[in-house]
Amino acid sequence: MKIPYFPGCTLKTTAQNFEMSAIESAKKIGIEFIELPRWNCCGVVASLTSDDLMRHLAPVRNFIRVQEMNKQGLVKNENRLLTLCSMCYNTLSLSNLRMKNEADDLQKINDFMHREEENYDGNIEVVHFLSILEEMGFDKLAQKITKPLKDLKVASYYGCMLLRPKEVGIDDAEAPAILENFVKSLKAETVDWDAGSRCCGSYHTVNNVDIVYNLVKGIILDARKNGAEAIITSCPLCAFNLDVRQSEIKKDNPDFQTIPIFYFTQLMGIALGLDKKAVGLEFNKIDTEDILKKKKLI
Amino acid sequence: MAEKQKMIKVYLTGELFEVPEGSTIMMALEYAGFQLKQGIGCREGYCGACATVYREKGDYKLKGGLACQTVVSEGMAITQIPSVPAEKPVYDLNDLTPDVGTFTKLFPSVFRCVSCNTCTKACPQDIEVMDYIQAIIRGDLAKAADISFDCIRCGLCAMRCPAEIVQYDNATLARRLYGKYLAKKSPELEKRIEEIKEGKYDKDIKELKEMPHDELSKIYYKREIKIS
Amino acid sequence: MAQIIKLKDKDTDFLEKIMELSGEQITLCEQCGTCSAGCPFVSEMDINPSQIMRLVMLGQESVMDSKTMWICASCFTCTVRCPRKLDLSKVSEALRQVTLRGAIDEIDIKEISDEEALKLPTIAVVGSFRKFTG
């Protein structure tokens, strides 16, 4: 299956481990990501006012790229746009929803881009990789596992952007299970915990890092308390806060017990038999190899 | 007797003037009596000093161009942009790394891009300005250097940008970083630099320097330009 | 903490402005406090989200002096829980925009230290600038 793929800025820079592990894992199960030939930063956070249409331009330009890819034959009758990054998923989805629901807004955007772009017809669907896996069937994924993640206790960290608001959430906003089902398909153990969809502090990491330290501490402590040995995420901003900021907490508090943070695709890759280099473990800040060696996975 | 030159009406900085049809904006300004002390440059479309914004009669689009290259039309409204106010960070290329973090440090405003594409529409060089800004945001400096290669730093992109990005300064840094750290080293260039140092071209340079203006101009226009 | 507010005629202007910008029918808020109870940032705020709603409803422009809307990170926790289906993230955004559209940034984008600049992911920088600069 070939599917148009929107990487987002961070997967090309600090989250290369996310992109490489996802692409390689997907190949193993017969999915090929076709990166948009041209794309724009989605804007990271959705524009939430009634009138600020300018900020929907970037998402719409990316949707038009998918239309073009179909015309150029890069993909066949594929109106889905695949994302890995939770924030890209959320921002693109919210813009798309607005364009689908508000014909006047779509018209204004198309008019603004007159002579630059073809019209967006409103028919693209933004999908997250996890939803593709779910649709394919986690039982099918389980059959392809060559290295079961036996005894590894994994806490699923959804964060905000995969679940909220409800209109774009990939699962139930209050009682999600998609990541846990994914973890089970890798034959790892799920962890029942409270902090799985609690905000990590998001972009406050730039100007108000103390907020992030507090929230990250709470999330890590909750994971520890419930016996987690690893946390998985699909958001490069959550990953930065949970991983890099956690390492800074550790530096200031030597007694603080850290937990390794993985992109969900990194564990997927390991379970599908990829080596540690192919899933980019060297990019993770908190050591990830100890626990994997202990479980004889690398 | 020569045929009488047809005149057309244009608005220069808000005032109505009659200027000869077929003039460039720069010629029109001078014909109208404006004494240009700034924003003139090479008069050949190379240097980017004479950025101008204008509206053609009946068109709502605000267009940008170079005064020395753009021909006036009936009813055109024109304003010169002799300089673009831009804060220019000072940096030592030797201390920088060729990655996105360098831009966070020196040009944080680049991350305010909203993909409106106004910069591209304003560019008189037909550069995909938005695309190189986007390339910088995702750390692809090789691509940014490549797309922005023809930039002449006229500043029209920066004047129009709603996110207040100074695109051309970002592009210059991208090309510098690419040239210093990322581009394939050229043995031919190294060789030529050695030759220059050894004085191989001293005689030719001296000849050019002493050449009368007319002769220099003649050989300049006869020179071969390789377009690859 | 009780607070006595004397209403003026023009107070509805502010409420109407925020309702228009946010697209939310703020007057539907019944002050149940679910938003404040579930907000992961509430301990960092000077005024609770539900109090912000009440003050906006009463047209009190003084909410613009509060830091609450800048602390709100649009995590949408309150949005999915509001029994009146109000989207408080949109109200926060509207309040931020009132300031930002006056050409006043909440942060100085040059304040990022060199060390942080080389470390921060693009996603954080873009997100922060979108929310804190106009």
XYZ file of C-alpha atoms in Angstrom, chain B residues 125 127 132 147-154 168 171-172 175:
15
model
C 13.343 37.237 -9.375
C 12.134 32.753 -6.559
C 13.123 28.174 0.893
C 16.154 27.732 -4.215
C 17.385 31.144 -3.060
C 20.446 31.231 -5.321
C 19.159 34.034 -7.566
C 18.168 36.327 -4.678
C 19.417 39.879 -5.155
C 18.331 41.045 -1.699
C 15.935 43.724 -2.960
C 16.756 37.394 2.261
C 18.682 32.914 2.674
C 22.107 34.520 2.795
C 23.883 29.806 1.468
